[in-house]
């Protein structure tokens, strides 16, 4: 879990969207550790012949490297900036790799699989040692180790990760690019009130996932939230709020006495009937069933 230390006002970091909101200082007391495969320093390859370039993208079917499914290969700063500009407010996921990085080749097929599943997300591949142009791009984006994943929206970097595995990559893509699931996205305390009013009559249980933008455990549990939202549409409404999105969301966290994230608030008939703090998938499912009146034994 991540602990909310305080709500001090401070300028947003370079990784956060440039919005004029009250931000806060957070520390992590996580029971979640992301995989750390061996990473390598990024260097420019002396050889840029066709065999070197083809070998970088994927261990098989290398002829598809230029446009493998929906993953677009970019070769310069100009192409990169144009791809971000064209994507507009879509999430753009970029893998920065290298031709002699085993880890880059290993994670790439999983990114291709995600590109098939997430049609509302754009995927880019940059091979840092392909040429001087790609090296310049990596230097501009402060990439010195690969594989490195950066996430952009509206041409702004909103998140980045190094040394992650397939599960974490999937979690990041769903968490930062979720525009199509049954999870209701809330952006203010007023949104919460409207959602509660909308479901007073049908007596559905509302499960409100409260997290932070750069919270590892929040990302980790979110795929489970999406899956449950699709399986329980008849009886449960799932919603999500990032507490550090703006002042209204931060105020809601304080009013609800949320000090650790992720926190799941359970609301029925306009009243908060309970909460679960943590990222355990089994525990979350058990709590949801319990508040639906299902007897759960552990």
PDB file of C-alpha atoms in Angstrom:
ATOM      1  CA  UNK A   1       0.000   0.000   0.000  1.00  0.00           C
ATOM      2  CA  UNK A   2       1.100   3.577  -0.504  1.00  0.00           C
ATOM      3  CA  UNK A   3       0.772   5.969   2.407  1.00  0.00           C
ATOM      4  CA  UNK A   4      -0.547   9.493   1.960  1.00  0.00           C
ATOM      5  CA  UNK A   5       1.874  11.449   4.162  1.00  0.00           C
ATOM      6  CA  UNK A   6       0.403  14.908   3.862  1.00  0.00           C
ATOM      7  CA  UNK A   7      -1.357  17.329   1.548  1.00  0.00           C
ATOM      8  CA  UNK A   8       1.313  19.982   1.170  1.00  0.00           C
ATOM      9  CA  UNK A   9       1.126  22.156  -1.923  1.00  0.00           C
ATOM     10  CA  UNK A  10       4.140  21.811  -4.191  1.00  0.00           C
ATOM     11  CA  UNK A  11       4.853  22.237  -7.914  1.00  0.00           C
ATOM     12  CA  UNK A  12       4.028  19.113  -9.946  1.00  0.00           C
ATOM     13  CA  UNK A  13       6.986  16.963 -10.972  1.00  0.00           C
ATOM     14  CA  UNK A  14       8.101  16.731 -14.587  1.00  0.00           C
ATOM     15  CA  UNK A  15       6.369  13.366 -14.925  1.00  0.00           C
ATOM     16  CA  UNK A  16       2.925  14.677 -13.980  1.00  0.00           C
ATOM     17  CA  UNK A  17       0.513  16.424 -16.340  1.00  0.00           C
ATOM     18  CA  UNK A  18       0.905  20.190 -16.242  1.00  0.00           C
ATOM     19  CA  UNK A  19      -2.307  21.111 -14.453  1.00  0.00           C
ATOM     20  CA  UNK A  20      -2.830  23.774 -11.846  1.00  0.00           C
ATOM     21  CA  UNK A  21      -3.942  21.663  -8.909  1.00  0.00           C
ATOM     22  CA  UNK A  22      -3.018  21.010  -5.303  1.00  0.00           C
ATOM     23  CA  UNK A  23      -0.560  18.122  -5.202  1.00  0.00           C
ATOM     24  CA  UNK A  24       0.885  16.186  -2.289  1.00  0.00           C
ATOM     25  CA  UNK A  25       3.913  14.342  -1.034  1.00  0.00           C
ATOM     26  CA  UNK A  26       3.605  10.587  -0.852  1.00  0.00           C
ATOM     27  CA  UNK A  27       5.837   7.868   0.487  1.00  0.00           C
ATOM     28  CA  UNK A  28       5.559   4.203  -0.387  1.00  0.00           C
ATOM     29  CA  UNK A  29       5.248   1.486   2.230  1.00  0.00           C
ATOM     30  CA  UNK A  30       4.639  -1.182  -0.358  1.00  0.00           C
ATOM     31  CA  UNK A  31       4.338  -4.911  -0.067  1.00  0.00           C
ATOM     32  CA  UNK A  32       4.606  -4.915  -3.849  1.00  0.00           C
ATOM     33  CA  UNK A  33       7.929  -5.256  -5.610  1.00  0.00           C
ATOM     34  CA  UNK A  34       8.143  -4.995  -9.363  1.00  0.00           C
ATOM     35  CA  UNK A  35      10.284  -7.500 -11.260  1.00  0.00           C
ATOM     36  CA  UNK A  36      13.824  -6.341 -11.888  1.00  0.00           C
ATOM     37  CA  UNK A  37      15.376  -8.228 -14.782  1.00  0.00           C
ATOM     38  CA  UNK A  38      18.965  -7.413 -15.618  1.00  0.00           C
ATOM     39  CA  UNK A  39      19.060  -4.086 -17.426  1.00  0.00           C
ATOM     40  CA  UNK A  40      21.788  -2.825 -19.644  1.00  0.00           C
ATOM     41  CA  UNK A  41      23.313   0.509 -20.479  1.00  0.00           C
ATOM     42  CA  UNK A  42      22.170   1.969 -23.759  1.00  0.00           C
ATOM     43  CA  UNK A  43      24.950   2.391 -26.296  1.00  0.00           C
ATOM     44  CA  UNK A  44      24.951   3.159 -29.978  1.00  0.00           C
ATOM     45  CA  UNK A  45      25.608   0.156 -32.157  1.00  0.00           C
ATOM     46  CA  UNK A  46      28.437   0.597 -34.636  1.00  0.00           C
ATOM     47  CA  UNK A  47      26.635  -1.482 -37.181  1.00  0.00           C
ATOM     48  CA  UNK A  48      23.356  -0.325 -38.661  1.00  0.00           C
ATOM     49  CA  UNK A  49      23.026  -2.868 -41.438  1.00  0.00           C
ATOM     50  CA  UNK A  50      19.683  -4.521 -42.143  1.00  0.00           C
ATOM     51  CA  UNK A  51      20.451  -7.723 -40.272  1.00  0.00           C
ATOM     52  CA  UNK A  52      21.126  -5.786 -37.048  1.00  0.00           C
ATOM     53  CA  UNK A  53      17.933  -3.773 -37.286  1.00  0.00           C
ATOM     54  CA  UNK A  54      15.741  -6.775 -38.031  1.00  0.00           C
ATOM     55  CA  UNK A  55      17.077  -8.718 -35.097  1.00  0.00           C
ATOM     56  CA  UNK A  56      15.979  -6.077 -32.608  1.00  0.00           C
ATOM     57  CA  UNK A  57      12.218  -6.248 -32.784  1.00  0.00           C
ATOM     58  CA  UNK A  58      11.148  -9.794 -32.019  1.00  0.00           C
ATOM     59  CA  UNK A  59      12.664 -13.263 -31.842  1.00  0.00           C
ATOM     60  CA  UNK A  60      10.447 -14.501 -34.659  1.00  0.00           C
ATOM     61  CA  UNK A  61       8.733 -13.106 -37.751  1.00  0.00           C
ATOM     62  CA  UNK A  62      11.284 -10.292 -37.886  1.00  0.00           C
ATOM     63  CA  UNK A  63       9.948  -9.003 -41.195  1.00  0.00           C
ATOM     64  CA  UNK A  64       6.971  -7.586 -39.271  1.00  0.00           C
ATOM     65  CA  UNK A  65       9.234  -5.419 -37.096  1.00  0.00           C
ATOM     66  CA  UNK A  66       8.324  -2.185 -38.879  1.00  0.00           C
ATOM     67  CA  UNK A  67       4.575  -2.569 -38.189  1.00  0.00           C
ATOM     68  CA  UNK A  68       4.092  -5.658 -36.048  1.00  0.00           C
ATOM     69  CA  UNK A  69       0.350  -5.605 -35.504  1.00  0.00           C
ATOM     70  CA  UNK A  70      -0.283  -2.118 -34.110  1.00  0.00           C
ATOM     71  CA  UNK A  71       3.206  -1.410 -32.760  1.00  0.00           C
ATOM     72  CA  UNK A  72       4.779   1.400 -34.771  1.00  0.00           C
ATOM     73  CA  UNK A  73       8.554   1.615 -35.122  1.00  0.00           C
ATOM     74  CA  UNK A  74       9.875   5.177 -35.006  1.00  0.00           C
ATOM     75  CA  UNK A  75      13.338   6.219 -36.146  1.00  0.00           C
ATOM     76  CA  UNK A  76      13.787   9.875 -35.217  1.00  0.00           C
ATOM     77  CA  UNK A  77      12.697  12.710 -32.944  1.00  0.00           C
ATOM     78  CA  UNK A  78      10.504  14.066 -35.726  1.00  0.00           C
ATOM     79  CA  UNK A  79       8.641  10.765 -36.189  1.00  0.00           C
ATOM     80  CA  UNK A  80       8.293  10.363 -32.431  1.00  0.00           C
ATOM     81  CA  UNK A  81       6.825  13.840 -31.901  1.00  0.00           C
ATOM     82  CA  UNK A  82       4.461  13.383 -34.837  1.00  0.00           C
ATOM     83  CA  UNK A  83       3.207  10.076 -33.404  1.00  0.00           C
ATOM     84  CA  UNK A  84       2.484  11.744 -30.041  1.00  0.00           C
ATOM     85  CA  UNK A  85       0.798  14.682 -31.755  1.00  0.00           C
ATOM     86  CA  UNK A  86      -1.403  12.419 -33.875  1.00  0.00           C
ATOM     87  CA  UNK A  87      -2.466  10.351 -30.849  1.00  0.00           C
ATOM     88  CA  UNK A  88      -3.903  13.481 -29.152  1.00  0.00           C
ATOM     89  CA  UNK A  89      -5.493  12.419 -25.834  1.00  0.00           C
ATOM     90  CA  UNK A  90      -4.988   8.691 -26.374  1.00  0.00           C
ATOM     91  CA  UNK A  91      -2.520   6.857 -24.180  1.00  0.00           C
ATOM     92  CA  UNK A  92       0.786   6.247 -25.998  1.00  0.00           C
ATOM     93  CA  UNK A  93       3.005   3.441 -24.705  1.00  0.00           C
ATOM     94  CA  UNK A  94       6.639   3.546 -25.836  1.00  0.00           C
ATOM     95  CA  UNK A  95       9.182   0.778 -25.417  1.00  0.00           C
ATOM     96  CA  UNK A  96      12.773   1.980 -25.629  1.00  0.00           C
ATOM     97  CA  UNK A  97      14.926  -1.047 -26.427  1.00  0.00           C
ATOM     98  CA  UNK A  98      18.269  -2.086 -27.876  1.00  0.00           C
ATOM     99  CA  UNK A  99      19.330  -4.723 -30.396  1.00  0.00           C
ATOM    100  CA  UNK A 100      21.537  -6.678 -27.978  1.00  0.00           C
ATOM    101  CA  UNK A 101      19.148  -6.542 -24.999  1.00  0.00           C
ATOM    102  CA  UNK A 102      17.607  -9.939 -24.274  1.00  0.00           C
ATOM    103  CA  UNK A 103      15.110  -8.263 -21.954  1.00  0.00           C
ATOM    104  CA  UNK A 104      13.928  -5.955 -24.742  1.00  0.00           C
ATOM    105  CA  UNK A 105      13.284  -8.930 -27.015  1.00  0.00           C
ATOM    106  CA  UNK A 106      11.558 -10.840 -24.217  1.00  0.00           C
ATOM    107  CA  UNK A 107       9.053  -8.132 -23.278  1.00  0.00           C
ATOM    108  CA  UNK A 108       8.293  -7.037 -26.854  1.00  0.00           C
ATOM    109  CA  UNK A 109       5.877  -9.923 -27.731  1.00  0.00           C
ATOM    110  CA  UNK A 110       3.794  -9.053 -24.676  1.00  0.00           C
ATOM    111  CA  UNK A 111       3.510  -5.461 -25.888  1.00  0.00           C
ATOM    112  CA  UNK A 112       2.353  -6.788 -29.280  1.00  0.00           C
ATOM    113  CA  UNK A 113      -0.339  -8.849 -27.515  1.00  0.00           C
ATOM    114  CA  UNK A 114      -1.502  -5.762 -25.619  1.00  0.00           C
ATOM    115  CA  UNK A 115      -1.689  -3.787 -28.855  1.00  0.00           C
ATOM    116  CA  UNK A 116      -4.202  -6.352 -30.160  1.00  0.00           C
ATOM    117  CA  UNK A 117      -6.363  -6.061 -27.051  1.00  0.00           C
ATOM    118  CA  UNK A 118      -6.257  -2.294 -26.475  1.00  0.00           C
ATOM    119  CA  UNK A 119      -7.467  -0.568 -29.611  1.00  0.00           C
ATOM    120  CA  UNK A 120      -7.694   2.805 -27.865  1.00  0.00           C
ATOM    121  CA  UNK A 121      -3.975   2.830 -27.003  1.00  0.00           C
ATOM    122  CA  UNK A 122      -1.081   3.628 -29.342  1.00  0.00           C
ATOM    123  CA  UNK A 123       2.134   1.583 -29.095  1.00  0.00           C
ATOM    124  CA  UNK A 124       5.589   2.719 -30.264  1.00  0.00           C
ATOM    125  CA  UNK A 125       8.981   0.994 -30.409  1.00  0.00           C
ATOM    126  CA  UNK A 126      12.283   2.895 -30.347  1.00  0.00           C
ATOM    127  CA  UNK A 127      15.538   0.971 -30.765  1.00  0.00           C
ATOM    128  CA  UNK A 128      18.073   3.246 -29.150  1.00  0.00           C
ATOM    129  CA  UNK A 129      21.111   1.745 -30.854  1.00  0.00           C
ATOM    130  CA  UNK A 130      19.590   1.742 -34.344  1.00  0.00           C
ATOM    131  CA  UNK A 131      21.140   5.037 -35.428  1.00  0.00           C
ATOM    132  CA  UNK A 132      22.398   8.407 -34.259  1.00  0.00           C
ATOM    133  CA  UNK A 133      18.847   9.750 -34.646  1.00  0.00           C
ATOM    134  CA  UNK A 134      17.354   7.226 -32.243  1.00  0.00           C
ATOM    135  CA  UNK A 135      20.256   7.794 -29.865  1.00  0.00           C
ATOM    136  CA  UNK A 136      19.426  11.523 -29.880  1.00  0.00           C
ATOM    137  CA  UNK A 137      15.799  10.676 -29.132  1.00  0.00           C
ATOM    138  CA  UNK A 138      16.792   8.514 -26.155  1.00  0.00           C
ATOM    139  CA  UNK A 139      19.065  11.264 -24.846  1.00  0.00           C
ATOM    140  CA  UNK A 140      16.248  13.804 -25.088  1.00  0.00           C
ATOM    141  CA  UNK A 141      13.891  11.475 -23.200  1.00  0.00           C
ATOM    142  CA  UNK A 142      16.603  10.698 -20.593  1.00  0.00           C
ATOM    143  CA  UNK A 143      16.749   6.981 -21.418  1.00  0.00           C
ATOM    144  CA  UNK A 144      20.005   5.352 -20.358  1.00  0.00           C
ATOM    145  CA  UNK A 145      18.860   1.805 -19.576  1.00  0.00           C
ATOM    146  CA  UNK A 146      16.636  -0.569 -21.507  1.00  0.00           C
ATOM    147  CA  UNK A 147      14.008  -1.888 -21.657  1.00  0.00           C
ATOM    148  CA  UNK A 148      12.324   1.318 -20.574  1.00  0.00           C
ATOM    149  CA  UNK A 149       8.601   2.075 -20.909  1.00  0.00           C
ATOM    150  CA  UNK A 150       7.238   5.614 -21.055  1.00  0.00           C
ATOM    151  CA  UNK A 151       3.558   6.573 -21.090  1.00  0.00           C
ATOM    152  CA  UNK A 152       2.290   9.769 -22.727  1.00  0.00           C
ATOM    153  CA  UNK A 153      -0.997  11.634 -23.083  1.00  0.00           C
ATOM    154  CA  UNK A 154      -1.453  14.889 -24.968  1.00  0.00           C
ATOM    155  CA  UNK A 155       2.300  14.888 -25.666  1.00  0.00           C
ATOM    156  CA  UNK A 156       3.081  14.893 -21.918  1.00  0.00           C
ATOM    157  CA  UNK A 157       4.881  12.062 -20.147  1.00  0.00           C
ATOM    158  CA  UNK A 158       2.609  10.832 -17.353  1.00  0.00           C
ATOM    159  CA  UNK A 159       4.462   7.721 -16.162  1.00  0.00           C
ATOM    160  CA  UNK A 160       7.556   5.596 -16.796  1.00  0.00           C
ATOM    161  CA  UNK A 161       8.911   2.210 -15.715  1.00  0.00           C
ATOM    162  CA  UNK A 162      12.140   0.219 -16.009  1.00  0.00           C
ATOM    163  CA  UNK A 163      12.703  -3.505 -15.624  1.00  0.00           C
ATOM    164  CA  UNK A 164       9.030  -4.497 -15.494  1.00  0.00           C
ATOM    165  CA  UNK A 165       7.441  -7.812 -16.406  1.00  0.00           C
ATOM    166  CA  UNK A 166       4.327  -8.577 -18.501  1.00  0.00           C
ATOM    167  CA  UNK A 167       1.861  -8.325 -15.589  1.00  0.00           C
ATOM    168  CA  UNK A 168       3.066  -4.881 -14.566  1.00  0.00           C
ATOM    169  CA  UNK A 169       3.078  -3.704 -18.175  1.00  0.00           C
ATOM    170  CA  UNK A 170      -0.518  -4.854 -18.613  1.00  0.00           C
ATOM    171  CA  UNK A 171      -1.507  -3.199 -15.346  1.00  0.00           C
ATOM    172  CA  UNK A 172       0.084   0.099 -16.396  1.00  0.00           C
ATOM    173  CA  UNK A 173      -1.641   0.066 -19.790  1.00  0.00           C
ATOM    174  CA  UNK A 174      -5.059  -0.625 -18.252  1.00  0.00           C
ATOM    175  CA  UNK A 175      -4.562   1.848 -15.413  1.00  0.00           C
ATOM    176  CA  UNK A 176      -3.395   4.806 -17.490  1.00  0.00           C
ATOM    177  CA  UNK A 177      -5.379   4.080 -20.658  1.00  0.00           C
ATOM    178  CA  UNK A 178      -8.709   2.831 -19.377  1.00  0.00           C
ATOM    179  CA  UNK A 179     -11.418   4.452 -21.498  1.00  0.00           C
ATOM    180  CA  UNK A 180     -13.629   1.514 -22.352  1.00  0.00           C
ATOM    181  CA  UNK A 181     -14.253  -0.684 -19.307  1.00  0.00           C
ATOM    182  CA  UNK A 182     -17.330  -0.817 -17.106  1.00  0.00           C
ATOM    183  CA  UNK A 183     -15.450   1.095 -14.381  1.00  0.00           C
ATOM    184  CA  UNK A 184     -16.920   4.592 -13.956  1.00  0.00           C
ATOM    185  CA  UNK A 185     -14.201   7.265 -13.940  1.00  0.00           C
ATOM    186  CA  UNK A 186     -14.803   9.940 -11.274  1.00  0.00           C
ATOM    187  CA  UNK A 187     -13.027  13.298 -11.271  1.00  0.00           C
ATOM    188  CA  UNK A 188     -14.571  15.190  -8.358  1.00  0.00           C
ATOM    189  CA  UNK A 189     -16.585  14.874  -5.177  1.00  0.00           C
ATOM    190  CA  UNK A 190     -19.642  15.984  -7.146  1.00  0.00           C
ATOM    191  CA  UNK A 191     -19.154  13.000  -9.485  1.00  0.00           C
ATOM    192  CA  UNK A 192     -19.279  10.713  -6.448  1.00  0.00           C
ATOM    193  CA  UNK A 193     -22.518  12.323  -5.230  1.00  0.00           C
ATOM    194  CA  UNK A 194     -24.138  11.937  -8.645  1.00  0.00           C
ATOM    195  CA  UNK A 195     -23.142   8.281  -8.834  1.00  0.00           C
ATOM    196  CA  UNK A 196     -24.597   7.627  -5.385  1.00  0.00           C
ATOM    197  CA  UNK A 197     -27.872   9.342  -6.294  1.00  0.00           C
ATOM    198  CA  UNK A 198     -28.085   7.379  -9.559  1.00  0.00           C
ATOM    199  CA  UNK A 199     -28.017   4.064  -7.702  1.00  0.00           C
ATOM    200  CA  UNK A 200     -30.145   4.749  -4.631  1.00  0.00           C
ATOM    201  CA  UNK A 201     -33.191   3.323  -6.372  1.00  0.00           C
ATOM    202  CA  UNK A 202     -31.655   0.114  -7.717  1.00  0.00           C
ATOM    203  CA  UNK A 203     -29.865  -0.656  -4.398  1.00  0.00           C
ATOM    204  CA  UNK A 204     -26.703  -1.723  -6.210  1.00  0.00           C
ATOM    205  CA  UNK A 205     -23.479  -1.933  -4.231  1.00  0.00           C
ATOM    206  CA  UNK A 206     -20.996   0.756  -5.324  1.00  0.00           C
ATOM    207  CA  UNK A 207     -17.321  -0.202  -5.073  1.00  0.00           C
ATOM    208  CA  UNK A 208     -15.204   2.964  -5.269  1.00  0.00           C
ATOM    209  CA  UNK A 209     -11.501   2.367  -5.939  1.00  0.00           C
ATOM    210  CA  UNK A 210      -9.540   5.330  -4.545  1.00  0.00           C
ATOM    211  CA  UNK A 211      -5.891   5.501  -5.584  1.00  0.00           C
ATOM    212  CA  UNK A 212      -3.063   7.729  -6.768  1.00  0.00           C
ATOM    213  CA  UNK A 213      -1.620   8.215 -10.234  1.00  0.00           C
ATOM    214  CA  UNK A 214       1.790   6.686  -9.545  1.00  0.00           C
ATOM    215  CA  UNK A 215       0.870   4.032  -6.989  1.00  0.00           C
ATOM    216  CA  UNK A 216       2.282   0.562  -7.719  1.00  0.00           C
ATOM    217  CA  UNK A 217      -0.300  -1.392  -5.675  1.00  0.00           C
ATOM    218  CA  UNK A 218      -3.136   0.620  -7.291  1.00  0.00           C
ATOM    219  CA  UNK A 219      -1.868  -0.417 -10.727  1.00  0.00           C
ATOM    220  CA  UNK A 220      -1.391  -4.005  -9.567  1.00  0.00           C
ATOM    221  CA  UNK A 221      -5.001  -4.537  -8.458  1.00  0.00           C
ATOM    222  CA  UNK A 222      -6.709  -2.572 -11.230  1.00  0.00           C
ATOM    223  CA  UNK A 223      -6.918  -5.425 -13.802  1.00  0.00           C
ATOM    224  CA  UNK A 224      -8.914  -7.344 -11.174  1.00  0.00           C
ATOM    225  CA  UNK A 225     -11.243  -4.351 -10.755  1.00  0.00           C
ATOM    226  CA  UNK A 226     -11.829  -4.270 -14.519  1.00  0.00           C
ATOM    227  CA  UNK A 227     -12.521  -8.012 -14.664  1.00  0.00           C
ATOM    228  CA  UNK A 228     -14.966  -7.851 -11.756  1.00  0.00           C
ATOM    229  CA  UNK A 229     -16.727  -4.839 -13.287  1.00  0.00           C
ATOM    230  CA  UNK A 230     -17.533  -6.950 -16.331  1.00  0.00           C
ATOM    231  CA  UNK A 231     -18.633  -9.985 -14.343  1.00  0.00           C
ATOM    232  CA  UNK A 232     -20.823  -8.232 -11.752  1.00  0.00           C
ATOM    233  CA  UNK A 233     -22.697  -5.659 -13.855  1.00  0.00           C
ATOM    234  CA  UNK A 234     -26.106  -6.800 -12.578  1.00  0.00           C
ATOM    235  CA  UNK A 235     -25.408  -6.247  -8.893  1.00  0.00           C
ATOM    236  CA  UNK A 236     -22.300  -4.044  -8.449  1.00  0.00           C
ATOM    237  CA  UNK A 237     -21.174  -0.667  -9.826  1.00  0.00           C
ATOM    238  CA  UNK A 238     -17.402  -0.154  -9.941  1.00  0.00           C
ATOM    239  CA  UNK A 239     -15.896   3.328  -9.966  1.00  0.00           C
ATOM    240  CA  UNK A 240     -12.420   4.809  -9.699  1.00  0.00           C
ATOM    241  CA  UNK A 241     -10.914   8.078  -8.510  1.00  0.00           C
ATOM    242  CA  UNK A 242      -7.285   9.221  -8.455  1.00  0.00           C
ATOM    243  CA  UNK A 243      -6.974  11.301  -5.331  1.00  0.00           C
ATOM    244  CA  UNK A 244      -4.122  13.415  -6.695  1.00  0.00           C
ATOM    245  CA  UNK A 245      -5.931  14.334  -9.928  1.00  0.00           C
ATOM    246  CA  UNK A 246      -7.168  17.704  -8.684  1.00  0.00           C
ATOM    247  CA  UNK A 247      -8.166  19.705  -5.603  1.00  0.00           C
ATOM    248  CA  UNK A 248     -11.695  18.272  -5.467  1.00  0.00           C
ATOM    249  CA  UNK A 249     -10.412  14.691  -5.462  1.00  0.00           C
ATOM    250  CA  UNK A 250      -7.857  15.525  -2.786  1.00  0.00           C
ATOM    251  CA  UNK A 251     -10.591  17.071  -0.672  1.00  0.00           C
ATOM    252  CA  UNK A 252     -12.667  13.904  -1.058  1.00  0.00           C
ATOM    253  CA  UNK A 253      -9.741  11.785   0.217  1.00  0.00           C
ATOM    254  CA  UNK A 254      -9.445  13.961   3.303  1.00  0.00           C
ATOM    255  CA  UNK A 255     -13.191  13.884   3.973  1.00  0.00           C
ATOM    256  CA  UNK A 256     -13.231  10.089   3.662  1.00  0.00           C
ATOM    257  CA  UNK A 257     -10.168   9.808   5.931  1.00  0.00           C
ATOM    258  CA  UNK A 258      -8.209   7.912   3.264  1.00  0.00           C
ATOM    259  CA  UNK A 259      -4.586   7.633   4.428  1.00  0.00           C
ATOM    260  CA  UNK A 260      -3.457   4.569   2.453  1.00  0.00           C
ATOM    261  CA  UNK A 261      -4.130   3.537  -1.119  1.00  0.00           C
ATOM    262  CA  UNK A 262      -5.630   1.667  -2.725  1.00  0.00           C
ATOM    263  CA  UNK A 263      -8.703   2.081  -0.519  1.00  0.00           C
ATOM    264  CA  UNK A 264     -12.000   0.562  -1.657  1.00  0.00           C
ATOM    265  CA  UNK A 265     -15.122   2.247  -0.305  1.00  0.00           C
ATOM    266  CA  UNK A 266     -18.351   0.186  -0.286  1.00  0.00           C
ATOM    267  CA  UNK A 267     -21.497   2.293  -0.677  1.00  0.00           C
ATOM    268  CA  UNK A 268     -25.110   1.153  -0.683  1.00  0.00           C
ATOM    269  CA  UNK A 269     -28.344   3.191  -0.552  1.00  0.00           C
ATOM    270  CA  UNK A 270     -26.342   6.407  -0.210  1.00  0.00           C
ATOM    271  CA  UNK A 271     -24.354   5.253   2.822  1.00  0.00           C
ATOM    272  CA  UNK A 272     -20.753   4.064   3.178  1.00  0.00           C
ATOM    273  CA  UNK A 273     -21.115   0.588   4.662  1.00  0.00           C
ATOM    274  CA  UNK A 274     -17.457  -0.427   4.771  1.00  0.00           C
ATOM    275  CA  UNK A 275     -13.996  -0.246   3.269  1.00  0.00           C
ATOM    276  CA  UNK A 276     -11.056  -2.429   2.317  1.00  0.00           C
ATOM    277  CA  UNK A 277      -7.479  -1.129   2.297  1.00  0.00           C
ATOM    278  CA  UNK A 278      -5.002  -3.148   0.248  1.00  0.00           C
ATOM    279  CA  UNK A 279      -4.251  -4.682  -3.139  1.00  0.00           C
ATOM    280  CA  UNK A 280      -4.946  -8.362  -2.442  1.00  0.00           C
ATOM    281  CA  UNK A 281      -7.127  -9.740  -5.219  1.00  0.00           C
ATOM    282  CA  UNK A 282      -8.654 -12.540  -3.151  1.00  0.00           C
ATOM    283  CA  UNK A 283      -9.306 -10.268  -0.187  1.00  0.00           C
ATOM    284  CA  UNK A 284     -10.994  -7.672  -2.402  1.00  0.00           C
ATOM    285  CA  UNK A 285     -13.284 -10.266  -3.971  1.00  0.00           C
ATOM    286  CA  UNK A 286     -14.116 -11.629  -0.521  1.00  0.00           C
ATOM    287  CA  UNK A 287     -15.015  -8.183   0.801  1.00  0.00           C
ATOM    288  CA  UNK A 288     -17.244  -7.439  -2.200  1.00  0.00           C
ATOM    289  CA  UNK A 289     -19.090 -10.721  -1.727  1.00  0.00           C
ATOM    290  CA  UNK A 290     -19.443 -10.055   1.997  1.00  0.00           C
ATOM    291  CA  UNK A 291     -21.072  -6.672   1.399  1.00  0.00           C
ATOM    292  CA  UNK A 292     -23.394  -8.344  -1.075  1.00  0.00           C
ATOM    293  CA  UNK A 293     -24.579 -10.604   1.703  1.00  0.00           C
ATOM    294  CA  UNK A 294     -22.610 -13.710   0.649  1.00  0.00           C
ATOM    295  CA  UNK A 295     -21.078 -15.611   3.550  1.00  0.00           C
ATOM    296  CA  UNK A 296     -17.325 -15.887   3.002  1.00  0.00           C
ATOM    297  CA  UNK A 297     -15.015 -18.157   4.992  1.00  0.00           C
ATOM    298  CA  UNK A 298     -11.248 -17.906   4.892  1.00  0.00           C
TER     299      UNK A 298
END
